[in-house]
Amino acid sequence: MTPRLRLIPPHVVTVGAVSFTVLAWASAFVSIRSAGAAYAPGALALGRLLTASLVLAVLLLIRREGLPARGAWRGIVVSGVVWFFGYTVMLNWGERLVDAGTASLLVNTGPILMALLAARLLGEGLPPRLLAGMGVSFVGAVVVGLSMSSSSGAEGSTSVLGVALCLLAAVAYATGVIAQKPALSFGTPLQITAYSCLVGTVVCLPFAGQLAAQVPRAPLSATLNMVYLGVVPTALAFTTWTYALARMPAGKLGATTYAVPAIVVLLSWALLGEVPAWLTLLGGALCLAGVAVSRRRPTAEPAPTAPGASPAAATPAPDPAPERRAGG
């Protein structure tokens, strides 16, 4: 962490990282729809990952961060293959076959899978407020998806293959996050993100010929959207996501992405002039309300003390071996 960031309370930096990630990932849905009209799913994924790898390599050089410890590589490889490669290609393909509202709804099953996997594999708890918040947000995502689907007309036709691809993308997203979590004990967020992205880029290289053939024919706007996807939603947002993942439970962090459908609605309204229906606005409000519920901290109650005991006696002793935090 840089000296300036050390002056900011850690929880403020974490909230800022989560907020940036959610905003950037919401904007990716708009950019994928634009670039996907000119680039095939594999070519778009490779162009996005190549751009992101270049940016992340520069950041590694500036930060003078080398290879992470050996213990991080299992999570890096799984995350790179399943999340950076698999999720990106399947989402690009899925958004060509289903409308944006349906895609957003299906991908937003990811946080539920993430919380369940985190509880099963990482030993994280499932507190009632997290489950309640996820439930409210999922209902909101359903409302957004249904309202956007019903207003998209003929272009919003849904295919079985498109639905299956978006569901597989959600599984890849949840699996990648769970694989990254233990890797953060052996490397910094930038290292884990950069090398995961590099692994995904290498796996995506079979699409190099397709990308080279489509770049000269694609409109400039599509190519710029592909570059944007690589720089902001991938290189920067994946790094801020990993930074937050090192400091939050995976299930709780995943619940924050339920805000994405609501932000997509606002971005479409502001950038594309698409005025949302009242049902869409209601769904967006439910998404945000669910995130607020899942993020709410329970009120701490003071521990009871024995009669005649001094307050100092009730104070717990400091943990002699605090949990190591990666990337601090």
Coordinates of C-alpha atoms in Angstrom, one line a residue:
M1 CA 0.0 0.0 0.0
T2 CA 1.3 3.4 -0.9
P3 CA 2.1 6.0 1.8
R4 CA -0.9 8.2 0.9
L5 CA -3.3 5.2 1.1
R6 CA -1.9 4.5 4.6
L7 CA -3.3 7.8 5.8
I8 CA -6.9 6.7 4.8
P9 CA -8.7 4.3 7.2
P10 CA -8.5 0.7 5.8
H11 CA -12.2 0.2 5.7
V12 CA -12.6 3.4 3.5
V13 CA -10.1 2.1 1.0
T14 CA -11.8 -1.3 0.9
V15 CA -15.2 0.3 0.3
G16 CA -13.7 2.5 -2.4
A17 CA -12.2 -0.6 -4.1
V18 CA -15.5 -2.5 -4.0
S19 CA -17.4 0.6 -5.4
F20 CA -15.0 1.1 -8.3
T21 CA -15.1 -2.7 -9.1
V22 CA -18.9 -2.7 -9.2
L23 CA -19.1 0.4 -11.4
A24 CA -16.5 -0.9 -13.8
W25 CA -18.1 -4.3 -14.1
A26 CA -21.5 -2.7 -14.7
S27 CA -20.0 -0.6 -17.6
A28 CA -18.6 -3.8 -19.1
F29 CA -22.1 -5.0 -20.0
V30 CA -22.6 -2.0 -22.2
S31 CA -19.1 -2.3 -23.8
I32 CA -19.5 -6.0 -24.5
R33 CA -22.7 -5.4 -26.3
S34 CA -21.1 -2.7 -28.4
A35 CA -17.8 -4.5 -29.2
G36 CA -19.5 -7.9 -29.6
A37 CA -21.3 -6.7 -32.8
A38 CA -17.9 -6.6 -34.5
Y39 CA -15.8 -9.2 -32.7
A40 CA -16.4 -12.9 -32.2
P41 CA -16.5 -14.0 -28.5
G42 CA -13.0 -15.6 -28.5
A43 CA -11.4 -12.7 -30.4
L44 CA -13.0 -10.2 -28.1
A45 CA -11.8 -12.1 -25.0
L46 CA -8.3 -12.3 -26.4
G47 CA -8.2 -8.6 -27.2
R48 CA -9.5 -7.7 -23.8
L49 CA -7.0 -10.0 -22.0
L50 CA -4.0 -8.9 -24.1
T51 CA -4.8 -5.2 -23.2
A52 CA -5.2 -6.0 -19.6
S53 CA -2.0 -8.1 -19.4
L54 CA 0.0 -5.2 -20.9
V55 CA -1.4 -2.8 -18.3
L56 CA -0.9 -5.2 -15.4
A57 CA 2.7 -5.9 -16.5
V58 CA 3.5 -2.2 -16.5
L59 CA 1.9 -1.9 -13.0
L60 CA 4.1 -4.9 -11.8
L61 CA 7.2 -3.1 -13.1
I62 CA 6.2 0.2 -11.4
R63 CA 5.5 -1.5 -8.1
R64 CA 8.6 -3.8 -8.5
E65 CA 6.6 -6.9 -7.7
G66 CA 8.0 -10.2 -9.0
L67 CA 6.6 -13.7 -8.9
P68 CA 4.3 -14.7 -6.0
A69 CA 5.2 -17.6 -3.7
R70 CA 4.7 -21.1 -4.9
G71 CA 1.6 -21.6 -2.8
A72 CA -0.3 -19.0 -4.9
W73 CA 0.1 -20.7 -8.2
R74 CA -2.7 -23.3 -7.9
G75 CA -5.2 -20.5 -7.3
I76 CA -3.7 -18.4 -10.0
V77 CA -3.9 -21.1 -12.6
V78 CA -7.5 -22.1 -11.7
S79 CA -8.6 -18.5 -11.6
G80 CA -6.9 -17.7 -14.9
V81 CA -8.4 -20.7 -16.8
V82 CA -11.8 -20.7 -15.3
W83 CA -12.5 -17.0 -14.6
F84 CA -10.4 -14.9 -16.9
F85 CA -10.7 -17.2 -19.9
G86 CA -13.8 -19.3 -19.3
Y87 CA -16.1 -16.6 -17.9
T88 CA -15.0 -14.0 -20.5
V89 CA -15.6 -16.1 -23.5
M90 CA -18.9 -17.6 -22.3
L91 CA -20.2 -14.2 -21.3
N92 CA -19.2 -12.7 -24.7
W93 CA -20.9 -15.6 -26.4
G94 CA -24.0 -15.6 -24.2
E95 CA -24.7 -11.9 -24.7
R96 CA -24.9 -12.5 -28.5
L97 CA -27.8 -14.9 -27.9
V98 CA -29.8 -13.4 -25.0
D99 CA -30.7 -9.8 -24.2
A100 CA -28.8 -7.8 -21.6
G101 CA -31.5 -8.1 -19.0
T102 CA -31.6 -11.9 -19.1
A103 CA -27.8 -12.1 -19.2
S104 CA -27.5 -9.9 -16.1
L105 CA -30.1 -12.0 -14.3
L106 CA -28.4 -15.3 -15.0
V107 CA -24.9 -14.1 -14.2
N108 CA -26.2 -12.7 -10.9
T109 CA -26.7 -16.3 -9.7
G110 CA -22.9 -16.2 -9.2
P111 CA -22.9 -14.5 -5.7
I112 CA -25.2 -17.2 -4.4
L113 CA -22.9 -19.9 -5.7
M114 CA -20.0 -18.0 -4.3
A115 CA -21.4 -17.8 -0.8
L116 CA -22.3 -21.5 -0.8
L117 CA -18.8 -22.5 -2.1
A118 CA -17.1 -20.2 0.4
A119 CA -19.1 -21.8 3.3
R120 CA -18.3 -25.3 2.0
L121 CA -14.7 -24.9 0.9
L122 CA -13.4 -21.9 2.9
G123 CA -15.3 -22.4 6.1
E124 CA -17.0 -19.0 5.9
G125 CA -20.3 -18.5 7.7
L126 CA -23.7 -17.7 6.2
P127 CA -25.1 -15.1 8.7
P128 CA -28.8 -14.4 8.4
R129 CA -28.3 -10.8 7.3
L130 CA -26.1 -12.0 4.3
L131 CA -28.7 -14.5 3.3
A132 CA -31.5 -11.9 3.7
G133 CA -29.6 -9.3 1.6
M134 CA -28.8 -11.8 -1.1
G135 CA -32.5 -12.8 -1.3
V136 CA -33.7 -9.2 -1.6
S137 CA -31.0 -8.5 -4.2
F138 CA -31.8 -11.6 -6.2
V139 CA -35.5 -10.7 -6.3
G140 CA -34.4 -7.2 -7.6
A141 CA -32.2 -8.8 -10.3
V142 CA -35.1 -11.0 -11.4
V143 CA -37.3 -7.9 -11.7
V144 CA -34.6 -6.0 -13.7
G145 CA -34.1 -9.0 -16.0
L146 CA -37.8 -9.5 -16.6
S147 CA -38.5 -5.9 -17.2
M148 CA -35.6 -5.4 -19.6
S149 CA -36.5 -8.6 -21.4
S150 CA -40.1 -7.6 -21.9
S151 CA -39.1 -4.2 -23.3
S152 CA -36.5 -5.5 -25.7
G153 CA -38.8 -6.7 -28.4
A154 CA -37.6 -9.1 -31.1
E155 CA -34.0 -8.4 -30.3
G156 CA -34.5 -9.8 -26.8
S157 CA -35.3 -13.4 -28.0
T158 CA -33.8 -15.9 -25.6
S159 CA -32.0 -19.1 -26.7
V160 CA -31.4 -22.2 -24.6
L161 CA -27.7 -22.1 -25.5
G162 CA -27.5 -18.4 -24.5
V163 CA -29.1 -19.2 -21.1
A164 CA -26.7 -22.2 -20.6
L165 CA -23.7 -20.0 -21.4
C166 CA -24.6 -17.3 -19.0
L167 CA -25.2 -19.9 -16.2
L168 CA -21.8 -21.4 -17.0
A169 CA -20.3 -18.0 -16.8
A170 CA -21.8 -17.5 -13.4
V171 CA -20.3 -20.8 -12.2
A172 CA -16.9 -19.8 -13.6
Y173 CA -17.1 -16.4 -11.8
A174 CA -17.9 -18.0 -8.5
T175 CA -15.3 -20.7 -8.9
G176 CA -12.6 -18.2 -9.9
V177 CA -13.2 -16.1 -6.8
I178 CA -13.1 -19.1 -4.4
A179 CA -9.8 -20.2 -6.1
Q180 CA -8.3 -16.7 -5.6
K181 CA -9.1 -16.3 -1.9
P182 CA -6.5 -18.8 -0.5
A183 CA -3.9 -17.6 -3.1
L184 CA -4.0 -14.1 -1.5
S185 CA -2.2 -15.6 1.5
F186 CA 0.9 -16.0 -0.7
G187 CA 0.9 -12.9 -2.9
T188 CA -0.3 -9.4 -3.3
P189 CA -3.6 -8.5 -5.0
L190 CA -1.7 -7.1 -8.0
Q191 CA 0.4 -10.3 -8.3
I192 CA -2.6 -12.6 -8.1
T193 CA -4.6 -10.5 -10.7
A194 CA -1.7 -10.0 -13.1
Y195 CA -0.6 -13.6 -13.3
S196 CA -4.2 -14.9 -13.4
C197 CA -4.8 -12.6 -16.3
L198 CA -1.6 -13.8 -18.0
V199 CA -2.7 -17.4 -17.7
G200 CA -6.1 -16.6 -19.2
T201 CA -4.4 -14.8 -22.1
V202 CA -2.2 -17.8 -22.9
V203 CA -5.2 -20.1 -22.9
C204 CA -7.0 -17.7 -25.2
L205 CA -4.2 -17.6 -27.8
P206 CA -5.9 -20.0 -30.2
F207 CA -8.2 -17.1 -31.1
A208 CA -5.2 -14.9 -32.2
G209 CA -5.8 -15.5 -35.9
Q210 CA -9.5 -14.6 -35.6
L211 CA -8.6 -11.4 -33.7
A212 CA -6.0 -10.4 -36.3
A213 CA -8.5 -10.9 -39.1
Q214 CA -11.3 -8.9 -37.4
V215 CA -9.3 -5.9 -36.2
P216 CA -8.9 -4.3 -39.7
R217 CA -12.7 -4.7 -40.4
A218 CA -14.1 -3.6 -37.1
P219 CA -15.3 0.0 -36.5
L220 CA -13.1 2.1 -34.3
S221 CA -15.8 2.4 -31.6
A222 CA -15.8 -1.4 -31.2
T223 CA -12.0 -1.6 -31.0
L224 CA -12.0 1.2 -28.4
N225 CA -14.6 -0.6 -26.4
M226 CA -12.4 -3.7 -26.5
V227 CA -9.5 -1.7 -25.2
Y228 CA -11.6 -0.1 -22.5
L229 CA -12.7 -3.6 -21.4
G230 CA -9.1 -4.6 -21.0
V231 CA -8.0 -1.5 -19.1
V232 CA -10.8 -0.6 -16.8
P233 CA -13.2 -3.6 -16.1
T234 CA -10.3 -6.1 -16.3
A235 CA -6.8 -4.7 -15.3
L236 CA -8.0 -2.1 -12.8
A237 CA -11.3 -3.5 -11.6
F238 CA -10.0 -7.1 -11.1
T239 CA -7.1 -5.7 -9.1
T240 CA -9.4 -3.6 -6.8
W241 CA -11.7 -6.7 -6.5
T242 CA -8.8 -8.8 -5.4
Y243 CA -7.6 -6.1 -3.0
A244 CA -11.1 -6.2 -1.4
L245 CA -11.2 -10.0 -1.4
A246 CA -8.0 -10.1 0.7
R247 CA -9.9 -8.1 3.4
M248 CA -13.5 -9.5 3.2
P249 CA -15.2 -12.9 3.2
A250 CA -15.8 -14.1 -0.3
G251 CA -19.5 -14.5 0.2
K252 CA -20.1 -11.1 1.6
L253 CA -18.0 -9.4 -1.1
G254 CA -19.9 -11.4 -3.8
A255 CA -23.2 -10.0 -2.5
T256 CA -22.0 -6.4 -3.4
T257 CA -22.1 -7.3 -7.1
Y258 CA -25.9 -7.4 -6.9
A259 CA -25.7 -3.7 -7.4
V260 CA -24.5 -4.2 -11.0
P261 CA -27.9 -4.6 -12.6
A262 CA -29.1 -1.4 -11.0
I263 CA -26.0 0.5 -12.2
V264 CA -26.4 -1.0 -15.7
V265 CA -29.9 0.5 -15.8
L266 CA -28.6 3.9 -14.8
L267 CA -25.7 3.8 -17.3
S268 CA -28.1 2.8 -20.1
W269 CA -30.3 5.7 -19.1
A270 CA -27.5 8.2 -19.0
L271 CA -25.3 7.0 -22.0
L272 CA -27.8 5.3 -24.3
G273 CA -30.9 7.4 -23.7
E274 CA -32.8 4.3 -22.7
V275 CA -35.5 5.5 -20.2
P276 CA -36.1 2.6 -17.8
A277 CA -39.6 1.5 -16.9
W278 CA -40.9 1.9 -13.4
L279 CA -40.6 -1.9 -12.9
T280 CA -36.9 -1.7 -13.8
L281 CA -36.4 1.1 -11.4
L282 CA -38.1 -0.9 -8.7
G283 CA -35.8 -3.9 -9.4
G284 CA -32.8 -1.7 -9.2
A285 CA -33.8 -0.2 -5.9
L286 CA -34.3 -3.8 -4.5
C287 CA -30.8 -4.7 -5.8
L288 CA -29.3 -1.8 -3.9
A289 CA -31.4 -2.4 -0.8
G290 CA -30.2 -6.0 -0.6
V291 CA -26.6 -5.0 -0.8
A292 CA -27.2 -2.5 2.0
V293 CA -28.7 -5.3 4.1
S294 CA -25.9 -7.7 3.5
R295 CA -23.3 -5.0 4.2
R296 CA -24.9 -3.9 7.5
R297 CA -22.9 -4.7 10.6
P298 CA -24.7 -6.2 13.5
T299 CA -24.9 -4.0 16.6
A300 CA -22.2 -5.2 19.1
E301 CA -23.5 -5.8 22.6
P302 CA -21.0 -5.5 25.5
A303 CA -20.1 -8.8 27.1
P304 CA -21.5 -9.3 30.6
T305 CA -19.0 -9.1 33.4
A306 CA -19.0 -11.1 36.6
P307 CA -20.2 -9.3 39.8
G308 CA -17.4 -7.3 41.3
A309 CA -15.1 -7.7 38.3
S310 CA -13.5 -4.6 36.9
P311 CA -14.1 -3.6 33.2
A312 CA -10.4 -4.3 32.4
A313 CA -10.8 -7.9 33.5
A314 CA -13.5 -8.4 30.8
T315 CA -11.3 -7.1 28.0
P316 CA -10.0 -10.0 25.9
A317 CA -6.3 -10.4 25.5
P318 CA -4.9 -9.5 22.1
D319 CA -4.4 -12.3 19.6
P320 CA -0.8 -13.2 19.7
A321 CA -0.9 -14.4 16.1
P322 CA -3.2 -12.2 14.0
E323 CA -4.2 -13.4 10.6
R324 CA -1.7 -12.4 7.9
R325 CA -3.2 -10.1 5.3
A326 CA -1.8 -10.2 1.7
G327 CA -0.9 -7.1 -0.2
G328 CA -1.1 -4.7 2.8

